[in-house]
CSV table of C-alpha atoms in Angstrom, one decimal:
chain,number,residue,atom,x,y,z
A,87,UNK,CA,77.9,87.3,98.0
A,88,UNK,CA,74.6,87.4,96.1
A,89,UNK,CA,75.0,91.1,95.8
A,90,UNK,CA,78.5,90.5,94.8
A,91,UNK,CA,77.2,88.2,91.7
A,92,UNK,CA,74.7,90.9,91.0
A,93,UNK,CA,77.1,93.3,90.2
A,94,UNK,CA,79.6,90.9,87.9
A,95,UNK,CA,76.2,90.6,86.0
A,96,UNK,CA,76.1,94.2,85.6
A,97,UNK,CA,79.9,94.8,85.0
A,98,UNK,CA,79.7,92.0,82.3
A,99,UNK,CA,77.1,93.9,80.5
A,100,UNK,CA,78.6,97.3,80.6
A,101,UNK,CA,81.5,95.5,79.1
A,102,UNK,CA,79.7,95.0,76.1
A,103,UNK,CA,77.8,98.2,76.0
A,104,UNK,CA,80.8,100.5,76.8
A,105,UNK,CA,84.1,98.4,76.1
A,106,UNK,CA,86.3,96.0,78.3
A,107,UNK,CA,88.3,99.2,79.4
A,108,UNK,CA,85.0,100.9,81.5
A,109,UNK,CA,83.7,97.7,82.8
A,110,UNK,CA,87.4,96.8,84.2
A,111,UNK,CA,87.3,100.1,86.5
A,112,UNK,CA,84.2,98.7,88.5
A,113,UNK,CA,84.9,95.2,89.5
A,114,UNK,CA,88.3,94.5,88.8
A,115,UNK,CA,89.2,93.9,93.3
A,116,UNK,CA,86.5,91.1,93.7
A,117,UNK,CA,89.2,89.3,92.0
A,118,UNK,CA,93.0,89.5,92.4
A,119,UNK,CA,96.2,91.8,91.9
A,120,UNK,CA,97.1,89.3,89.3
A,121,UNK,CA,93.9,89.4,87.6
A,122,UNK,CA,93.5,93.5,87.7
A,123,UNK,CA,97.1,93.4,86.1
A,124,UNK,CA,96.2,91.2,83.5
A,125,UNK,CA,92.6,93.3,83.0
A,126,UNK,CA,95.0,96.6,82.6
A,127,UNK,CA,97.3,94.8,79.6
A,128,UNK,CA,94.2,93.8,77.5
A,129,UNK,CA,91.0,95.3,78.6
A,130,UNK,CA,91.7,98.5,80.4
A,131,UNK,CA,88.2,100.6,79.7
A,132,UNK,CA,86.0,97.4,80.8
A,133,UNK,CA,88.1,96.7,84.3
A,134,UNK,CA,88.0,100.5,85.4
A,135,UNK,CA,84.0,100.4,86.5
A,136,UNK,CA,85.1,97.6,88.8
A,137,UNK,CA,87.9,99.3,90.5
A,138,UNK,CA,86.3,102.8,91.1
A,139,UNK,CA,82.8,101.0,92.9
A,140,UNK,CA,86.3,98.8,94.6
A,141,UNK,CA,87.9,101.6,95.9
A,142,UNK,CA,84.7,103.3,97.5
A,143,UNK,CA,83.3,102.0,100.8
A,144,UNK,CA,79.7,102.9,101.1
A,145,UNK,CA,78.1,100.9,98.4
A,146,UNK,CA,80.6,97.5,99.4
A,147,UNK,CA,79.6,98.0,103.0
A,148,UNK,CA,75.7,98.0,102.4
A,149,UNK,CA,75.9,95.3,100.3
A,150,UNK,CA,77.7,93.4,102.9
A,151,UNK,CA,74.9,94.1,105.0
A,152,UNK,CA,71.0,92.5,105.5
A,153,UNK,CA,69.2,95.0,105.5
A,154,UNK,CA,66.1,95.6,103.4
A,155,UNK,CA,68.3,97.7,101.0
A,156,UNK,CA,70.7,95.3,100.1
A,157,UNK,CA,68.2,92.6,98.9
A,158,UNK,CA,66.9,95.5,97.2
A,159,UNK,CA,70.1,96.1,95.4
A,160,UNK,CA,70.7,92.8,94.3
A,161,UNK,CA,67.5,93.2,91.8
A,162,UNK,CA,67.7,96.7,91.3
A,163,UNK,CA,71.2,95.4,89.6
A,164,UNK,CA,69.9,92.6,88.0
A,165,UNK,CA,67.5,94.4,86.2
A,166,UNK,CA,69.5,97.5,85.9
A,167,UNK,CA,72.1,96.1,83.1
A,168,UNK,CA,69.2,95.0,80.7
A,169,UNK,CA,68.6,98.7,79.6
A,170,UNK,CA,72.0,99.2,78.7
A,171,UNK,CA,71.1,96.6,76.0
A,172,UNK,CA,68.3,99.1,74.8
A,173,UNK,CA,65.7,97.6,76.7
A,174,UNK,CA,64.1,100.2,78.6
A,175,UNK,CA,61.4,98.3,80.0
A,176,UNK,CA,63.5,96.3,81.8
A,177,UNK,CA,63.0,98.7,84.9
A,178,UNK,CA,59.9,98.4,85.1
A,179,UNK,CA,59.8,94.6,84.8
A,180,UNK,CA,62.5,94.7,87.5
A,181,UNK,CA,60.3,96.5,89.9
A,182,UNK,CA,58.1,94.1,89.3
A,183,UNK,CA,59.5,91.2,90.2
A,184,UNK,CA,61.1,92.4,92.9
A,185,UNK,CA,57.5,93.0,94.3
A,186,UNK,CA,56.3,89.6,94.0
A,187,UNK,CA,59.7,88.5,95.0
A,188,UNK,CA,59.5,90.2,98.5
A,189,UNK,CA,56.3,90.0,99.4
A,190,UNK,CA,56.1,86.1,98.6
A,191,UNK,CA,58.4,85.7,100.8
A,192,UNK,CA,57.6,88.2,103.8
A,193,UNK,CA,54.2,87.9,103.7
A,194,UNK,CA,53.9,84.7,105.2
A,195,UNK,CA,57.0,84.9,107.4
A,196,UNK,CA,56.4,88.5,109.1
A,197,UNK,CA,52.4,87.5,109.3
A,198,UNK,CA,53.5,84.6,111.5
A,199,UNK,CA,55.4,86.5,113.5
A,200,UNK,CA,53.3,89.7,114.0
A,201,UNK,CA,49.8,87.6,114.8
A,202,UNK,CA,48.3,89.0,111.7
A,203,UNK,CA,48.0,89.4,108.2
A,204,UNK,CA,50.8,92.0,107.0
A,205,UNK,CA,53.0,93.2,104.5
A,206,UNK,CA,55.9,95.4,105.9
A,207,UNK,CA,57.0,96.9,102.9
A,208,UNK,CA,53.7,98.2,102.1
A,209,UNK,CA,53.5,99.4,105.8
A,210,UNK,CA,56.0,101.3,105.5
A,211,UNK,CA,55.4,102.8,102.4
A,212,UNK,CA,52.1,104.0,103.4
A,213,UNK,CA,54.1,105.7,106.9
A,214,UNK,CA,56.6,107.2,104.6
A,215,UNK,CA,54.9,108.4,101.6
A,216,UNK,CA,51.3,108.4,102.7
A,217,UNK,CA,51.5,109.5,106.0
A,218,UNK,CA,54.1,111.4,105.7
A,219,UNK,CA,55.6,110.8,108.7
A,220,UNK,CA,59.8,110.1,108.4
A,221,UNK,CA,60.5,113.2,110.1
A,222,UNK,CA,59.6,111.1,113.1
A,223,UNK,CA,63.1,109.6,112.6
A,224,UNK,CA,65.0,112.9,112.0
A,225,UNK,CA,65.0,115.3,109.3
A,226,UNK,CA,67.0,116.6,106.5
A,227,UNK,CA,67.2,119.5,103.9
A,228,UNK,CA,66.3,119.0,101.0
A,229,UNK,CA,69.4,119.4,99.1
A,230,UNK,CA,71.2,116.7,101.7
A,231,UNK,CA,71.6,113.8,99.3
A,232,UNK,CA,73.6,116.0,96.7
A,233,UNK,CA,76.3,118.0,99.2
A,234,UNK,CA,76.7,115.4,101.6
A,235,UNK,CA,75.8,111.4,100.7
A,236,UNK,CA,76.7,111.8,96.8
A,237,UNK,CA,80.5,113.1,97.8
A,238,UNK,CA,81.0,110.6,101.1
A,239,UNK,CA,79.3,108.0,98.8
A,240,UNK,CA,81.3,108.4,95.6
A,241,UNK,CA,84.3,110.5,97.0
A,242,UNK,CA,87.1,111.6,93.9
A,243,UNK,CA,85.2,109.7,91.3
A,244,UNK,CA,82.1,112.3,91.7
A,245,UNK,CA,83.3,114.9,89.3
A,246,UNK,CA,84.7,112.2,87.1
A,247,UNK,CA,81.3,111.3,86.9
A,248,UNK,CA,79.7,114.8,85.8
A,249,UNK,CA,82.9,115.3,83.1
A,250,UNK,CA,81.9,111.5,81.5
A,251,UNK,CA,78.3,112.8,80.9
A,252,UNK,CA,80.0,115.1,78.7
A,253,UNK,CA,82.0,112.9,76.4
A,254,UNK,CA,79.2,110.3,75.8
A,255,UNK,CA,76.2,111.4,75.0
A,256,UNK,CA,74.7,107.8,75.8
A,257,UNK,CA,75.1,108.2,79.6
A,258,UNK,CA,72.8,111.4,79.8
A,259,UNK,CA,69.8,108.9,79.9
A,260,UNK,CA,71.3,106.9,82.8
A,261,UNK,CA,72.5,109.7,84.6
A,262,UNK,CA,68.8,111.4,84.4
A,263,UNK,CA,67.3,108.1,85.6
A,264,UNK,CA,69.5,108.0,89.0
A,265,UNK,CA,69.2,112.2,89.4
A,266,UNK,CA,65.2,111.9,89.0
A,267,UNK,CA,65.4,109.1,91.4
A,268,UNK,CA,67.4,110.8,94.3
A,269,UNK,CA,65.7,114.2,93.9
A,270,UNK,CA,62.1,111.8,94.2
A,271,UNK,CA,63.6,110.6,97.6
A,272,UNK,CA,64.6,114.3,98.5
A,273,UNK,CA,61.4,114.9,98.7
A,274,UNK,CA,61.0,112.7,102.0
A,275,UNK,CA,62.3,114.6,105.1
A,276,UNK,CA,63.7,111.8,106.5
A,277,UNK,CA,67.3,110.8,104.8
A,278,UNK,CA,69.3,108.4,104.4
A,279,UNK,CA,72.5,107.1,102.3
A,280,UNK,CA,71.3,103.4,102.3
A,281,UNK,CA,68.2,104.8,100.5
A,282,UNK,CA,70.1,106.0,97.1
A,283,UNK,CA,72.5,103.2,96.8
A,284,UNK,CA,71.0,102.2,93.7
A,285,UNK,CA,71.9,105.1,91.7
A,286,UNK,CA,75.3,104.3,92.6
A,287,UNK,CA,76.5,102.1,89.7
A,288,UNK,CA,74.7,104.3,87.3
A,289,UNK,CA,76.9,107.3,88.6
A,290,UNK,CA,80.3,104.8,88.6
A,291,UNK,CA,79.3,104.1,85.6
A,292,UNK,CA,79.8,108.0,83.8
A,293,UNK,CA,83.6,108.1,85.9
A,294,UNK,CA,84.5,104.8,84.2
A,295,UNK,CA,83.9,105.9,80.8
A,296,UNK,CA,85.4,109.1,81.5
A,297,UNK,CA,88.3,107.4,82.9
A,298,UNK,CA,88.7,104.6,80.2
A,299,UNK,CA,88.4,107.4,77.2
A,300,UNK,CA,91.3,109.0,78.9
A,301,UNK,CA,93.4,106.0,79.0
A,302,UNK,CA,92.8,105.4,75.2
A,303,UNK,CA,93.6,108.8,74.2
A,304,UNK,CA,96.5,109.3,77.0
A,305,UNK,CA,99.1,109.8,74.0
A,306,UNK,CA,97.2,112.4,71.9
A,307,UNK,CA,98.4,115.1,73.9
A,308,UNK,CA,100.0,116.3,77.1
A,309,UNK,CA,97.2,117.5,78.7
A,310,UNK,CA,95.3,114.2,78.1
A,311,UNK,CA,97.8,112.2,79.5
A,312,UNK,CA,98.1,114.2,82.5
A,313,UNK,CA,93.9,113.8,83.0
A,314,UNK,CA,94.9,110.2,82.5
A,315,UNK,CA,97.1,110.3,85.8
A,316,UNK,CA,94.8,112.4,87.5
A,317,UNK,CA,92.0,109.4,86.6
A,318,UNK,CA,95.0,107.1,88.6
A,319,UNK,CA,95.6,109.6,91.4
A,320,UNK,CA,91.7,109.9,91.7
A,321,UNK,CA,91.6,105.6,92.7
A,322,UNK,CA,94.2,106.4,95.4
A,323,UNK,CA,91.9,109.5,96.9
A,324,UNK,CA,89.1,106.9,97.0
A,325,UNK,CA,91.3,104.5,98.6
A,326,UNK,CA,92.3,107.1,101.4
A,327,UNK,CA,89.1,108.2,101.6
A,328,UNK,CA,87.8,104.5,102.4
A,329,UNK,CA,90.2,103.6,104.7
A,330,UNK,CA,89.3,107.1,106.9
A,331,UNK,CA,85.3,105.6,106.5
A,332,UNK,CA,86.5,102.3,107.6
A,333,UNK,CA,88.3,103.4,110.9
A,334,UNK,CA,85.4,105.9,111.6
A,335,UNK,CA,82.6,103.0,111.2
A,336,UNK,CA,84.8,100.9,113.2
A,337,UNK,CA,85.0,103.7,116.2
A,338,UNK,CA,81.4,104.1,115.8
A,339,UNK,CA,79.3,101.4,118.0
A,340,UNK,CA,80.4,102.9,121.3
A,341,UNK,CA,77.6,100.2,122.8
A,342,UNK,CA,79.1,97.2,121.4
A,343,UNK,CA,82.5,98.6,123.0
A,344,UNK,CA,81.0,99.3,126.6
A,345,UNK,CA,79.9,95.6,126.7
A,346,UNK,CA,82.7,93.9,126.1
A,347,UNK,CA,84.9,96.1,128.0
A,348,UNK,CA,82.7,95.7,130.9
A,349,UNK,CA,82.3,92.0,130.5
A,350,UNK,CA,86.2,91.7,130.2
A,351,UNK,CA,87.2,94.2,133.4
A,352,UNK,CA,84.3,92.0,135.5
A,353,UNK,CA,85.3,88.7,134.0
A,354,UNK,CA,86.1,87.2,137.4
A,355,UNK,CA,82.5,87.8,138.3
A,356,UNK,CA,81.3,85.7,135.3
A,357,UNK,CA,79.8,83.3,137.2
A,358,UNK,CA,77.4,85.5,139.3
A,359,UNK,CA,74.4,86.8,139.3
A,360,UNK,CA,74.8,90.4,138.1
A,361,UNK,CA,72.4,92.5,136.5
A,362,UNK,CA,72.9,94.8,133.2
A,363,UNK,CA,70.6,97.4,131.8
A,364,UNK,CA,71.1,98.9,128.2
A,365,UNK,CA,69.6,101.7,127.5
A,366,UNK,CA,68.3,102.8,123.6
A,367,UNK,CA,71.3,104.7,122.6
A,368,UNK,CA,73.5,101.5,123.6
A,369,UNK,CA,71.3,98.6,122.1
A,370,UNK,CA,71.5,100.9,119.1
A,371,UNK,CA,75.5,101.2,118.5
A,372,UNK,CA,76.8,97.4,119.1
A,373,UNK,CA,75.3,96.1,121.9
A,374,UNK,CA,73.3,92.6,120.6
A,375,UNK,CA,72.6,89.3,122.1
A,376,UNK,CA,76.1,88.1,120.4
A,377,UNK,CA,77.4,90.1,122.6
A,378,UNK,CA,76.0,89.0,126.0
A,379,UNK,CA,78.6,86.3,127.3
A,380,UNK,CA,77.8,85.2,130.6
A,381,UNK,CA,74.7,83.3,131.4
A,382,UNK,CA,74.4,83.9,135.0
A,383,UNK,CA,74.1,87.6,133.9
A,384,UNK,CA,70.8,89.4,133.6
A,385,UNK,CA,70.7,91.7,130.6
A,386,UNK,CA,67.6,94.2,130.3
A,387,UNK,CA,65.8,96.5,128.3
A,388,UNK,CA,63.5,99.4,127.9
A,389,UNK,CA,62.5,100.3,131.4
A,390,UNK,CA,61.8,103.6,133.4
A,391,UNK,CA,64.6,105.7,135.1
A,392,UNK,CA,62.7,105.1,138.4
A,393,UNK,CA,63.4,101.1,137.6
A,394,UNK,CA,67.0,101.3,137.3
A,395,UNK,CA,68.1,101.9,140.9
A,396,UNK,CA,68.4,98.0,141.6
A,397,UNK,CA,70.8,97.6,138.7
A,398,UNK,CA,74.0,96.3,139.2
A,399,UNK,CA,75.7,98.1,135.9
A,400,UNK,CA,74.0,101.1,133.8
A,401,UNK,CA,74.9,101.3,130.2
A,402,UNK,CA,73.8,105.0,129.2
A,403,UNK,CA,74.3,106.8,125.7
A,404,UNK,CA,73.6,109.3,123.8
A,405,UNK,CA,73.6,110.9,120.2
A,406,UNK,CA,74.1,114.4,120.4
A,407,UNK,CA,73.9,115.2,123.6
A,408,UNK,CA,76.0,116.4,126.8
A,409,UNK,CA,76.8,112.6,128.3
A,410,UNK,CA,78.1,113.9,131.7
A,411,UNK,CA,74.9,116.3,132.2
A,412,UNK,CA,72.8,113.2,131.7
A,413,UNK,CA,75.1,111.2,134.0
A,414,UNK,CA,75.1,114.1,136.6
A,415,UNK,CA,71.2,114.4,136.4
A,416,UNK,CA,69.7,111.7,136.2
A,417,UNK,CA,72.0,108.9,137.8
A,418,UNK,CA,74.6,110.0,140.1
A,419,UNK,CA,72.3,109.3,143.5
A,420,UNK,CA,72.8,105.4,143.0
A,421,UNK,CA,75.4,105.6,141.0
A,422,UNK,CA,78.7,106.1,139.6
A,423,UNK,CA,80.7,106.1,136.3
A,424,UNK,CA,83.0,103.2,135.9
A,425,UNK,CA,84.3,104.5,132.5
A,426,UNK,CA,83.5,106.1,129.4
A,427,UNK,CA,83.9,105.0,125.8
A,428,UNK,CA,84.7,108.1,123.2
A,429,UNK,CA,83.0,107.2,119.7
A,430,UNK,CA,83.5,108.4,116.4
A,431,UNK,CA,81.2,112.6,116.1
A,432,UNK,CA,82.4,113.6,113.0
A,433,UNK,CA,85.3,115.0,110.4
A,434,UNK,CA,86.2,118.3,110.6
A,435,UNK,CA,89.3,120.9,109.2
A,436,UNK,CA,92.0,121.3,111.0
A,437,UNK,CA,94.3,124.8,110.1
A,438,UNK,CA,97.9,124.3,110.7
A,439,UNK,CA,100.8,126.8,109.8
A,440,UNK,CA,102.4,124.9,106.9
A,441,UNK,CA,101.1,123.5,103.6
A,442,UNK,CA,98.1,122.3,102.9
A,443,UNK,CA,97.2,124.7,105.6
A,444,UNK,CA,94.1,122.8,106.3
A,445,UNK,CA,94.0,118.6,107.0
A,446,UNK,CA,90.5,116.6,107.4
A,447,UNK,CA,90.5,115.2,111.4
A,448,UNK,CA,87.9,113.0,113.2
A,449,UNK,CA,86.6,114.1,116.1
A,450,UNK,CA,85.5,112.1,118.9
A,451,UNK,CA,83.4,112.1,121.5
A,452,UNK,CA,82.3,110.4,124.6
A,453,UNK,CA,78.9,108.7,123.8
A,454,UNK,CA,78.6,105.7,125.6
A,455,UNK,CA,79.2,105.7,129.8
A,456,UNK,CA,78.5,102.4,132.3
A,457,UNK,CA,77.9,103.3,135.9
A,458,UNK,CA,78.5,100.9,138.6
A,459,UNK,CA,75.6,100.6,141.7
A,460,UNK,CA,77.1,102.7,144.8
């Protein structure tokens, strides 16, 4: 919800920097049908900036989510709409802030918790950008943030975006500010989409304009109205695009799915004392302590394969690799595979004999097995 505010505060002034028209296209489904109509009829340009960032899922579903990066966003956003008053120093004075912001509230709280004096932030930044050391956690090229997060992220309204830089020359500065800042965090090896979401309203921002300037000159010519329906067809791509991102995250805690299936097909057994043990892979995809029902059950963590042989239930996973070769090796003496759960891998192309010829399809794969004690 704060996030949510946050980003009204930033529509609101992109309304008065850009028109009613761009600022429309970002917000407008926070609201209502009725409202959105209402928006189109008298401030189109303003209203598009809130349906485009509407119609995309990566940026809503962060924000939705507490993690480090969302509190982030909520001041990056803040601060964010002051420049487009002129007042350039409002990044920095946003930065800032959100320092003393954080750490007057972590310090204490994590130091109580850790046993010692801390701040994780800071931590982190030194293991990061000091140390170097995010490739501990998986590693990317360098170029990943541009062909892969930027076109998930931003789907149909990413070209829109680089043809807006072209009609006003006002966006070039904003633009550069959210380019400089994902090409800085392509240096780091380790990548992630959570870790550019900032420079996602700046890039919304370029489509809106470009959207809204083709509503207001839609009757000039043919061609302008028919970049104007394109700029409507290009909402709908999002939307399809969203709901395929939606299903996919929802098939894509293959732990979270193991545990409740096995607590449901053992349900009569709820009472006794059965023992559970969840490996990484699984306490990483779903599986929390919201999700352990029955009391009498023992639920554990983080031991050594030699440990496991006393365990009524195994939850095993894996990322990337084979699931039945880890089954097969390392388990099958004391036991055996109640049932797998397939989770979301990855999108692919599909060729098929008539037009388009080629269709996106998700592929899954089995990621996630439980094993029952012989």
């Amino acid at each position: 919800m704060t996030n949510v505010l946050a980003f009204l505060n930033f529509a609101r002034a992109v309304r008065k920097h850009f028109g009613a028209e761009t600022a429309m296209f970002l917000r407008w489904p926070i609201f209502s049908v009725k409202m959105f109509v209402a928006g189109i009829a008298k401030s189109y340009t303003s209203n598009i900036f809130r349906i485009i960032v509407a119609s995309q899922f990566h940026m809503l579903f962060y924000a939705s989510r507490p993690l480090p990066n969302s509190f982030a966003f909520i001041l990056v956003i803040l601060s964010g709409r002051l420049p487009l008053f002129g007042w350039d120093g409002a990044l920095l004075i946003g930065a800032r802030t959100a320092v003393q912001c954080i750490a007057a509230l972590t310090i204490p709280i994590d130091s109580l918790f850790w046993g010692r004096p801390i701040y994780p932030e800071f931590e982190v930044a030194v293991f990061n950008l000091i140390k170097n050391k995010s490739h501990e956690y998986g590693v990317s090229p360098f170029l990943w943030y541009f062909y892969s997060c930027l076109p998930r992220a931003l789907a149909a309204s990413l070209p829109l975006a680089v043809l807006g830089v072209f009609l006003d020359r006002r966006l070039r500065k904003y633009i550069s500010i959210a380019l400089i800042f994902i090409l800085s965090y392509s240096l780091l090896p380790h990548k992630e989409l959570r870790f550019i979401i900032y420079s996602f309203p700046l890039i919304n921002l370029s489509a809106a304009v470009f959207c809204a300037r083709m509503y207001i000159n839609r009757h000039k010519s043919f061609a302008r109205q028919a970049l104007y329906y394109g700029c409507c067809l290009h909402l709908i791509a999002n939307l399809l695009a969203t709901a395929a991102f939606l299903y996919a995250g929802a098939r894509n805690y293959p732990g979270g799915d193991a545990i409740a299936h096995l607590q449901w097909t053992q349900r009569m057994d709820a009472n006794k004392p059965m023992s559970v043990y969840i490996d990484n892979a699984c306490a990483q995809t779903g599986v929390s302590r919201f999700m352990q029902l029955y009391g009498a059950w023992e639920y554990t963590e983080n031991l050594r394969p030699k440990d496991l042989e006393r365990f009524d239930f195994l939850m095993i996973g894996t990322y990337s690799g084979n699931l039945k070769d880890i089954v097969m090796t390392n388990y099958s003496t004391h036991h055996r595979v109640m049932f797998a759960i397939p989770a979301f891998h990855r999108f692919t192309l599909k060729k098929s004999s008539s037009f388009p010829f080629y269709h996106p399809e998700m592929v899954f794969k089995e990621k996630v097995a439980v094993l029952r004690k012989k």
